Amino acid sequence: MSTSASNPPRPAAKKLTIGTLAIMNIVAVVSLRGLPAEAEYGLSAIFYYVFAALAFLVPVSLVAAELATGWPEKGGVFRWVGEAFGPKAAFLAMFMLWIQVTVWFPTALTFAAVSLAFVGPDQRWDEALSANKEFVLIVVLAVYWLATFIAFKGVDAFARVAKWGGIIGTIIPAVILIVLGFAYLFAGGRPQISMAWDTLVPDFSHFGNIVLAASIFLFYAGMEMNAIHVQEIDNPARNYPVAIMLAALGTVLIFVLGTLAIAIVVPQQGISLTQGLLVAYGDMLRWAGLAWLGPLLAIALAVGVLAGVVTWVAGPSTGLLSVAKAGYLPRWWQHQNPHGMATHILLVQAGIVSLLAILFVVLPSVQAAYQIMSQLTVILYLIMYLLMFAAAIRLRYSQPARPRPYRIPGGKAGMWLLGGVGFLAALLAFLFSFIPPAQIAVGSPVAYVGILVALAVFFVICPFVIYALKKDGWRSPDSDFAPFSWEPAAGGDKGKGA
């Protein structure tokens, strides 16, 4: 996942190539930890991945490109939604972006805890340890607070961790997973799923089969982050869509091949949301005579999670700091340390993560807690996406003369088609996210849905309460947040903006 919460400065002269921009988007989006959830669908996972790419990935990427080039001032999604619907809706979008990342941390760190559990020599003991709720809770809290400490040290510190951790913990393990999985198949290994073509299209007569698949949409979340670079590529009207299509193709291939590699090797009944990837690696490495590599891969995956968490600890918090200094949060939230990091926001975020992690002790299983955290992340993130798509359509009418270096072709009809498809896809995934998945034991379905609804409502109400308490004195004297184009301070020029 990624954020459009803040726009880093762009080089004035240096241009990105199509290939470079495509790779940047792939790295920003791809994560391996969610693959076991879709491996349960076998060959039909291909259908879901392709459908989600067409209905969600492509609309998010191109809509964000138009918004980022039309409104390049600081603020990202806060800017875009605010231009269309005003500051109250903008603050909701920004808060959803920040809080969904905060909720996401325990799910990502659960994967790190499971990875660390598999560094031992006895897989049966490792699996038992990875299901131990107290162990998972301790690791989640320890790694998150370590990531927060690294973030306190500033951009240089967490950038180094993110760069090398991403290579070691995501790219290399992905290549190993795909190569070993298909080597097993081509060497005559018996696949654990049906390879018949008639299983490619899901059986839509069983509604429960598509509920868990709604989470695939959020596999592609984050492509909007690199829309801020659209002006750094030559001929963006032609080259940016090409880069996005290449990135989308590469992302889909990694997800499809990685998911099928797990489904081919691990029996469906043996797939676990938290353990499935490590079990698949274990089975593949034993088959290849490389069992000694298992603990090293487990450590690498944990390092990859730490790298991602370090990046995300700082990113959305920096965006929220910019919004806070513009006058939307009290001065206490605007405190920065000598490295320019939003220390109070980071500490509040750490407190929320710690409280949410306690759910691992309260709920009947680690998998149930993992699923609730994952679905809550989906729900909150999709609220932001719904606002983003609606804002893009609205701005075609409210600010038609605004210069847009990249513009979705087809005029208003083209925007309605692409933005509308993205909005409906996000809405569909949003509604499905409240339905308990049949594949996972989540305790009482009523309690499951009740927890999701209660948490979602609580987090949606929070920004409205904060906005209602907003005071003029909250704005920082050193805020560099430009006025919205419809504000009097912007000169009243709706067509050109601030």
Coordinates of C-alpha atoms in Angstrom, one line a residue:
M1 CA 0.0 0.0 0.0
S2 CA 1.0 3.8 -0.4
T3 CA -0.1 7.3 0.2
S4 CA -0.9 10.4 -1.8
A5 CA -0.9 12.4 1.4
S6 CA 2.0 14.6 0.6
N7 CA 3.8 15.6 -2.5
P8 CA 7.6 15.4 -2.3
P9 CA 9.6 18.0 -4.3
R10 CA 10.2 17.1 -7.9
P11 CA 13.5 17.5 -9.8
A12 CA 13.3 20.4 -12.2
A13 CA 15.2 18.9 -15.1
K14 CA 15.6 15.2 -14.7
K15 CA 13.0 13.1 -16.5
L16 CA 11.8 9.6 -15.7
T17 CA 11.7 6.9 -18.3
I18 CA 8.6 4.8 -19.0
G19 CA 10.4 1.7 -17.6
T20 CA 11.5 3.5 -14.4
L21 CA 8.0 4.8 -13.6
A22 CA 6.6 1.4 -14.3
I23 CA 9.0 -0.2 -11.8
M24 CA 8.3 2.5 -9.2
N25 CA 4.7 1.6 -9.3
I26 CA 5.2 -2.1 -9.1
V27 CA 7.5 -1.7 -6.0
A28 CA 4.9 0.6 -4.4
V29 CA 2.0 -1.9 -4.8
V30 CA 3.4 -5.4 -4.6
S31 CA 3.2 -7.3 -1.3
L32 CA 3.4 -11.0 -0.8
R33 CA 1.7 -11.4 2.6
G34 CA -1.9 -11.4 1.2
L35 CA -1.3 -14.1 -1.5
P36 CA -2.5 -17.1 0.7
A37 CA -5.9 -15.4 1.1
E38 CA -6.4 -15.7 -2.7
A39 CA -4.7 -19.1 -3.2
E40 CA -7.8 -20.7 -1.8
Y41 CA -9.6 -19.8 -5.0
G42 CA -7.1 -21.9 -7.1
L43 CA -7.1 -21.1 -10.8
S44 CA -10.1 -18.8 -10.5
A45 CA -7.8 -16.3 -8.6
I46 CA -6.6 -15.3 -12.1
F47 CA -10.1 -14.1 -12.9
Y48 CA -10.3 -12.0 -9.7
Y49 CA -6.9 -10.5 -10.2
V50 CA -7.6 -9.4 -13.8
F51 CA -11.1 -8.2 -13.0
A52 CA -9.8 -6.1 -10.0
A53 CA -7.0 -4.7 -12.2
L54 CA -9.4 -3.5 -14.9
A55 CA -12.1 -2.3 -12.5
F56 CA -9.9 -0.7 -9.8
L57 CA -6.1 -0.6 -10.6
V58 CA -6.4 1.2 -13.9
P59 CA -9.1 3.7 -12.8
V60 CA -7.1 4.6 -9.6
S61 CA -3.9 5.1 -11.6
L62 CA -5.3 7.3 -14.3
V63 CA -7.7 9.3 -12.2
A64 CA -4.9 10.0 -9.7
A65 CA -2.7 11.1 -12.6
E66 CA -5.3 13.7 -13.7
L67 CA -5.8 15.0 -10.2
A68 CA -2.1 15.1 -9.4
T69 CA -1.2 17.1 -12.5
G70 CA -4.3 19.4 -12.2
W71 CA -3.7 20.2 -8.5
P72 CA 0.0 19.7 -7.8
E73 CA 0.0 21.9 -4.7
K74 CA 0.7 20.2 -1.4
G75 CA -2.0 18.1 0.1
G76 CA -2.6 15.1 -2.2
V77 CA -6.0 13.5 -1.6
F78 CA -6.8 16.3 0.9
R79 CA -6.3 18.8 -1.8
W80 CA -8.2 16.9 -4.5
V81 CA -11.3 16.2 -2.3
G82 CA -11.2 19.7 -0.8
E83 CA -11.3 21.3 -4.2
A84 CA -14.4 19.3 -5.1
F85 CA -16.4 19.1 -1.9
G86 CA -14.8 21.5 0.6
P87 CA -12.5 21.1 3.7
K88 CA -14.8 18.9 5.8
A89 CA -14.9 16.1 3.2
A90 CA -11.2 16.6 2.5
F91 CA -10.4 16.1 6.2
L92 CA -12.4 12.9 6.2
A93 CA -10.4 11.6 3.2
M94 CA -7.1 12.6 4.8
F95 CA -8.1 11.0 8.2
M96 CA -9.2 7.8 6.5
L97 CA -5.9 7.6 4.7
W98 CA -4.0 8.0 8.0
I99 CA -6.1 5.8 10.1
Q100 CA -6.4 2.9 7.6
V101 CA -2.6 2.7 7.5
T102 CA -2.6 2.7 11.3
V103 CA -5.1 -0.2 11.4
W104 CA -3.0 -2.0 8.7
F105 CA 0.1 -2.1 10.8
P106 CA -1.0 -5.0 13.1
T107 CA -1.9 -7.1 10.0
A108 CA 1.4 -6.5 8.4
L109 CA 3.3 -7.1 11.6
T110 CA 1.4 -10.3 12.2
F111 CA 3.0 -11.6 9.0
A112 CA 6.4 -10.5 10.4
A113 CA 5.7 -12.4 13.6
V114 CA 4.7 -15.5 11.7
S115 CA 7.9 -15.2 9.6
L116 CA 10.1 -15.0 12.7
A117 CA 8.4 -18.0 14.2
F118 CA 9.5 -20.0 11.2
V119 CA 13.3 -19.5 11.7
G120 CA 13.5 -22.6 13.8
P121 CA 14.6 -26.1 12.6
D122 CA 11.3 -27.8 13.5
Q123 CA 8.4 -26.7 11.2
R124 CA 5.7 -28.3 13.5
W125 CA 7.0 -26.4 16.5
D126 CA 7.3 -23.3 14.3
E127 CA 3.7 -23.5 13.2
A128 CA 2.6 -23.9 16.8
L129 CA 4.6 -20.8 17.8
S130 CA 3.2 -18.8 14.9
A131 CA -0.4 -19.5 16.2
N132 CA 0.5 -18.4 19.7
K133 CA -1.4 -15.2 20.4
E134 CA 1.0 -13.9 23.1
F135 CA 4.0 -14.4 20.9
V136 CA 2.3 -12.6 18.0
L137 CA 1.3 -9.7 20.2
I138 CA 4.8 -9.3 21.7
V139 CA 6.4 -9.3 18.2
V140 CA 3.8 -6.9 16.7
L141 CA 4.4 -4.3 19.5
A142 CA 8.2 -4.7 19.6
V143 CA 8.7 -4.4 15.8
Y144 CA 6.2 -1.5 15.5
W145 CA 7.9 0.6 18.3
L146 CA 11.3 -0.2 16.7
A147 CA 9.9 1.1 13.4
T148 CA 8.6 4.3 15.1
F149 CA 12.1 4.8 16.7
I150 CA 13.7 4.5 13.3
A151 CA 11.2 7.0 11.9
F152 CA 12.0 9.5 14.6
K153 CA 15.5 9.6 13.2
G154 CA 14.3 11.2 10.0
V155 CA 14.1 10.6 6.2
D156 CA 17.6 9.4 5.7
A157 CA 17.3 6.7 8.3
F158 CA 14.0 5.1 7.2
A159 CA 14.8 5.6 3.5
R160 CA 17.9 3.3 3.9
V161 CA 15.9 0.7 5.8
A162 CA 13.0 0.9 3.2
K163 CA 15.3 0.6 0.2
W164 CA 17.3 -2.5 1.2
G165 CA 14.5 -4.1 3.1
G166 CA 12.3 -3.9 0.0
I167 CA 14.9 -5.7 -2.1
I168 CA 15.8 -8.3 0.5
G169 CA 12.3 -8.9 1.8
T170 CA 9.9 -8.6 -1.2
I171 CA 11.6 -8.8 -4.6
I172 CA 14.0 -11.7 -4.0
P173 CA 11.4 -13.8 -2.1
A174 CA 8.9 -13.2 -4.8
V175 CA 11.2 -14.5 -7.5
I176 CA 12.1 -17.5 -5.4
L177 CA 8.4 -18.3 -4.7
I178 CA 7.4 -18.2 -8.4
V179 CA 10.5 -20.1 -9.7
L180 CA 10.2 -22.9 -7.2
G181 CA 6.4 -23.2 -7.5
F182 CA 6.4 -23.6 -11.2
A183 CA 9.6 -25.7 -11.2
Y184 CA 7.7 -28.1 -9.0
L185 CA 4.8 -28.2 -11.5
F186 CA 6.9 -28.6 -14.6
A187 CA 9.0 -31.3 -13.0
G188 CA 5.9 -33.5 -12.7
G189 CA 4.7 -32.6 -9.2
R190 CA 1.0 -33.1 -8.5
P191 CA -0.8 -29.7 -8.3
Q192 CA -3.0 -29.3 -5.3
I193 CA -5.6 -27.5 -7.4
S194 CA -7.6 -28.4 -10.5
M195 CA -5.8 -27.1 -13.6
A196 CA -8.9 -27.5 -15.8
W197 CA -9.8 -24.4 -17.8
D198 CA -13.4 -24.6 -16.7
T199 CA -12.3 -23.7 -13.1
L200 CA -10.9 -20.4 -14.3
V201 CA -14.3 -18.6 -14.0
P202 CA -15.6 -18.6 -10.4
D203 CA -18.9 -20.3 -9.5
F204 CA -21.0 -17.2 -8.8
S205 CA -23.9 -19.4 -7.5
H206 CA -22.0 -19.6 -4.2
F207 CA -22.0 -16.1 -2.8
G208 CA -19.6 -16.9 -0.1
N209 CA -16.9 -17.7 -2.7
I210 CA -16.6 -14.0 -3.7
V211 CA -16.7 -12.3 -0.3
L212 CA -13.0 -12.9 0.6
A213 CA -12.0 -12.0 -3.0
A214 CA -13.2 -8.5 -2.4
S215 CA -9.9 -7.9 -0.6
I216 CA -8.1 -8.2 -3.9
F217 CA -9.1 -4.7 -4.8
L218 CA -6.9 -3.4 -2.0
F219 CA -4.0 -5.6 -3.2
Y220 CA -3.8 -2.9 -5.9
A221 CA -4.1 0.1 -3.5
G222 CA -1.3 2.6 -3.6
M223 CA -0.8 3.1 -7.4
E224 CA -2.0 6.7 -6.8
M225 CA 1.2 7.5 -4.9
N226 CA 3.4 7.8 -8.0
A227 CA 0.9 9.9 -9.8
I228 CA 2.8 12.9 -8.4
H229 CA 5.6 12.0 -10.9
V230 CA 3.4 12.3 -14.0
Q231 CA 5.0 15.7 -14.9
E232 CA 8.5 14.2 -14.7
I233 CA 8.0 12.0 -17.7
D234 CA 8.2 13.2 -21.3
N235 CA 4.9 13.5 -23.2
P236 CA 2.8 12.4 -20.2
A237 CA -0.4 12.2 -22.2
R238 CA 1.0 9.2 -24.1
N239 CA 3.9 7.9 -21.9
Y240 CA 2.2 7.9 -18.5
P241 CA -0.7 5.5 -19.5
V242 CA 1.9 3.3 -21.2
A243 CA 4.0 3.2 -17.9
I244 CA 0.8 2.5 -15.9
M245 CA -0.2 -0.4 -18.3
L246 CA 3.3 -1.9 -17.9
A247 CA 3.1 -1.6 -14.2
A248 CA -0.4 -3.0 -14.0
L249 CA 0.7 -6.0 -16.2
G250 CA 3.8 -6.6 -14.0
T251 CA 1.9 -6.3 -10.8
V252 CA -0.9 -8.7 -12.0
L253 CA 1.7 -11.2 -13.2
I254 CA 3.5 -11.2 -9.8
F255 CA 0.2 -11.6 -7.9
V256 CA -1.2 -14.3 -10.3
L257 CA 2.0 -16.4 -10.5
G258 CA 2.8 -16.0 -6.8
T259 CA -0.7 -17.0 -5.8
L260 CA -0.8 -20.0 -8.2
A261 CA 2.6 -21.1 -6.9
I262 CA 1.1 -21.4 -3.4
A263 CA -2.1 -23.0 -4.6
I264 CA -0.1 -25.6 -6.6
V265 CA 2.1 -26.7 -3.7
V266 CA -0.1 -26.2 -0.6
P267 CA -3.3 -28.2 -0.2
Q268 CA -6.4 -25.9 0.1
Q269 CA -7.2 -27.1 3.6
G270 CA -3.7 -26.4 4.7
I271 CA -3.7 -22.7 3.6
S272 CA -3.7 -20.2 6.4
L273 CA -3.9 -16.5 6.0
T274 CA -1.0 -16.0 8.4
Q275 CA 1.1 -19.1 7.8
G276 CA 0.3 -20.0 4.2
L277 CA 3.2 -18.3 2.5
L278 CA 5.8 -19.7 5.0
V279 CA 4.3 -23.2 4.6
A280 CA 4.5 -22.9 0.9
Y281 CA 8.1 -21.9 1.0
G282 CA 8.8 -24.8 3.4
D283 CA 7.2 -27.3 1.1
M284 CA 9.0 -25.9 -2.0
L285 CA 12.4 -25.8 -0.4
R286 CA 12.2 -29.3 0.9
W287 CA 11.2 -30.5 -2.6
A288 CA 14.1 -28.7 -4.1
G289 CA 16.6 -29.9 -1.4
L290 CA 17.1 -26.4 -0.1
A291 CA 15.4 -26.7 3.3
W292 CA 18.4 -24.9 4.8
L293 CA 17.2 -21.8 3.0
G294 CA 13.9 -21.7 4.9
P295 CA 15.0 -19.8 8.0
L296 CA 16.9 -17.3 5.9
L297 CA 13.8 -16.6 3.8
A298 CA 11.7 -16.2 7.0
I299 CA 14.1 -13.6 8.3
A300 CA 14.1 -11.9 4.9
L301 CA 10.3 -11.7 4.8
A302 CA 10.3 -10.2 8.3
V303 CA 12.9 -7.6 7.2
G304 CA 10.7 -6.7 4.3
V305 CA 7.7 -6.1 6.6
L306 CA 9.8 -4.0 8.9
A307 CA 11.0 -1.9 5.8
G308 CA 7.4 -1.4 4.7
V309 CA 6.2 -0.5 8.2
V310 CA 9.1 2.0 8.7
T311 CA 8.1 3.7 5.4
W312 CA 4.4 3.8 6.3
V313 CA 5.0 5.0 9.8
A314 CA 6.5 8.2 8.5
G315 CA 4.6 8.8 5.2
P316 CA 0.9 9.3 6.1
S317 CA 2.0 11.0 9.4
T318 CA 3.9 13.6 7.4
G319 CA 0.8 14.2 5.2
L320 CA -1.3 14.6 8.3
L321 CA 1.2 17.0 9.8
S322 CA 0.9 19.3 6.7
V323 CA -2.9 19.3 7.1
A324 CA -2.6 19.9 10.8
K325 CA -0.3 22.9 10.3
A326 CA -2.9 24.3 7.8
G327 CA -5.2 24.7 10.8
Y328 CA -7.1 21.4 10.9
L329 CA -5.6 20.0 14.1
P330 CA -4.5 21.6 17.4
R331 CA -1.0 22.9 17.8
W332 CA -0.1 19.9 20.0
W333 CA -0.4 17.6 16.9
Q334 CA 2.0 19.8 15.0
H335 CA 5.0 19.2 17.2
Q336 CA 8.2 18.2 15.2
N337 CA 11.5 16.9 16.4
P338 CA 14.9 18.3 15.1
H339 CA 14.7 15.8 12.2
G340 CA 11.3 17.3 11.1
M341 CA 9.3 14.3 12.1
A342 CA 5.7 14.6 13.5
T343 CA 6.6 13.2 16.9
H344 CA 3.2 13.6 18.6
I345 CA 1.3 12.2 15.6
L346 CA 3.7 9.2 15.5
L347 CA 3.1 8.6 19.3
V348 CA -0.7 8.7 18.9
Q349 CA -0.4 6.4 16.0
A350 CA 1.7 4.0 18.0
G351 CA -0.8 4.1 20.8
I352 CA -3.7 3.2 18.5
V353 CA -1.6 0.3 16.9
S354 CA -0.9 -1.0 20.4
L355 CA -4.6 -1.0 21.4
L356 CA -5.7 -2.7 18.2
A357 CA -3.0 -5.3 18.6
I358 CA -4.7 -6.4 21.9
L359 CA -7.5 -7.8 19.6
F360 CA -5.2 -10.7 19.0
V361 CA -5.7 -11.7 22.7
V362 CA -9.4 -11.0 22.8
L363 CA -10.6 -12.8 19.6
P364 CA -10.8 -16.6 19.4
S365 CA -7.9 -17.0 17.0
V366 CA -5.0 -15.1 15.4
Q367 CA -6.6 -15.6 12.0
A368 CA -9.9 -14.0 13.2
A369 CA -8.1 -10.9 14.5
Y370 CA -6.0 -10.8 11.3
Q371 CA -9.1 -10.9 9.1
I372 CA -10.9 -8.2 11.1
M373 CA -7.9 -5.9 10.9
S374 CA -7.5 -6.6 7.2
Q375 CA -11.2 -5.9 6.5
L376 CA -11.3 -2.7 8.6
T377 CA -8.3 -1.5 6.6
V378 CA -10.1 -2.2 3.4
I379 CA -13.3 -0.4 4.6
L380 CA -11.5 2.8 5.7
Y381 CA -9.2 2.9 2.6
L382 CA -12.2 2.4 0.3
I383 CA -14.0 5.4 1.9
M384 CA -11.0 7.5 0.8
Y385 CA -11.1 6.0 -2.7
L386 CA -14.9 6.7 -3.0
L387 CA -14.2 10.3 -2.2
M388 CA -11.3 10.5 -4.7
F389 CA -13.3 9.1 -7.6
A390 CA -16.3 11.3 -6.8
A391 CA -14.0 14.4 -6.6
A392 CA -12.4 13.7 -10.0
I393 CA -15.9 13.6 -11.6
R394 CA -17.1 16.7 -9.8
L395 CA -14.0 18.7 -10.7
R396 CA -14.7 18.1 -14.4
Y397 CA -17.8 20.3 -13.9
S398 CA -16.8 22.7 -11.1
Q399 CA -13.3 23.5 -12.6
P400 CA -13.4 22.6 -16.3
A401 CA -10.8 25.2 -17.3
R402 CA -8.2 24.0 -14.8
P403 CA -5.0 23.0 -16.7
R404 CA -4.4 19.3 -16.5
P405 CA -1.1 18.1 -18.1
Y406 CA -2.6 14.6 -18.1
R407 CA -6.3 14.4 -18.8
I408 CA -8.3 11.2 -19.1
P409 CA -9.4 11.0 -22.8
G410 CA -13.0 11.1 -23.9
G411 CA -14.1 14.3 -22.2
K412 CA -16.7 14.1 -19.4
A413 CA -17.9 10.8 -20.8
G414 CA -14.4 9.3 -20.4
M415 CA -14.2 10.5 -16.8
W416 CA -17.6 9.2 -16.0
L417 CA -16.7 5.8 -17.5
L418 CA -13.3 5.4 -15.8
G419 CA -14.2 7.2 -12.6
G420 CA -17.6 5.6 -12.5
V421 CA -16.2 2.1 -12.9
G422 CA -13.6 2.7 -10.2
F423 CA -16.3 4.2 -7.8
L424 CA -18.7 1.2 -8.4
A425 CA -15.8 -1.3 -7.9
A426 CA -14.8 0.4 -4.7
L427 CA -18.4 0.5 -3.5
L428 CA -18.9 -3.2 -4.2
A429 CA -15.7 -4.1 -2.3
F430 CA -16.8 -1.8 0.5
L431 CA -20.1 -3.6 0.9
F432 CA -18.6 -7.1 0.7
S433 CA -16.1 -6.2 3.3
F434 CA -18.8 -6.4 6.0
I435 CA -19.7 -10.0 5.2
P436 CA -18.0 -12.7 7.3
P437 CA -15.9 -14.9 5.0
A438 CA -17.0 -18.5 4.9
Q439 CA -13.5 -19.8 4.7
I440 CA -12.3 -18.5 8.0
A441 CA -13.5 -19.2 11.6
V442 CA -14.1 -15.7 13.0
G443 CA -16.1 -16.8 16.1
S444 CA -19.6 -15.3 16.1
P445 CA -20.6 -13.8 12.7
V446 CA -22.7 -11.2 14.6
A447 CA -19.8 -10.2 16.8
Y448 CA -17.5 -10.1 13.7
V449 CA -19.8 -7.7 11.8
G450 CA -20.6 -5.7 14.9
I451 CA -16.9 -5.1 15.6
L452 CA -16.3 -4.0 12.0
V453 CA -19.3 -1.7 12.0
A454 CA -18.6 -0.2 15.4
L455 CA -14.9 0.5 14.5
A456 CA -15.7 1.9 11.1
V457 CA -18.4 4.2 12.4
F458 CA -16.1 5.4 15.2
F459 CA -13.3 6.3 12.9
V460 CA -15.6 8.0 10.4
I461 CA -17.1 10.2 13.2
C462 CA -13.7 11.2 14.6
P463 CA -12.7 13.7 11.8
F464 CA -16.1 15.4 11.9
V465 CA -15.9 15.9 15.7
I466 CA -12.3 17.3 15.3
Y467 CA -13.5 19.6 12.4
A468 CA -16.4 20.8 14.5
L469 CA -13.9 21.9 17.2
K470 CA -11.6 23.6 14.7
K471 CA -10.3 27.0 15.8
D472 CA -8.5 29.8 13.8
G473 CA -5.6 29.7 16.2
W474 CA -4.7 26.1 15.1
R475 CA -3.1 27.3 11.9
S476 CA 0.7 27.4 12.2
P477 CA 2.5 30.6 11.2
D478 CA 4.9 28.6 9.1
S479 CA 2.3 26.6 7.2
D480 CA 3.0 26.4 3.4
F481 CA -0.4 24.9 2.5
A482 CA -1.8 26.9 -0.4
P483 CA -5.4 28.0 -0.2
F484 CA -8.0 26.0 -2.2
S485 CA -8.7 27.6 -5.6
W486 CA -12.3 28.5 -4.5
E487 CA -11.2 30.3 -1.4
P488 CA -11.1 34.2 -1.4
A489 CA -7.3 34.1 -0.6
A490 CA -6.7 32.3 -3.8
G491 CA -8.1 35.2 -5.8
G492 CA -11.4 33.6 -6.5
D493 CA -10.1 32.0 -9.8
K494 CA -11.7 28.7 -9.9
G495 CA -10.3 27.8 -13.2
K496 CA -6.6 28.3 -12.3
G497 CA -6.5 27.8 -8.6
A498 CA -3.9 28.9 -6.1

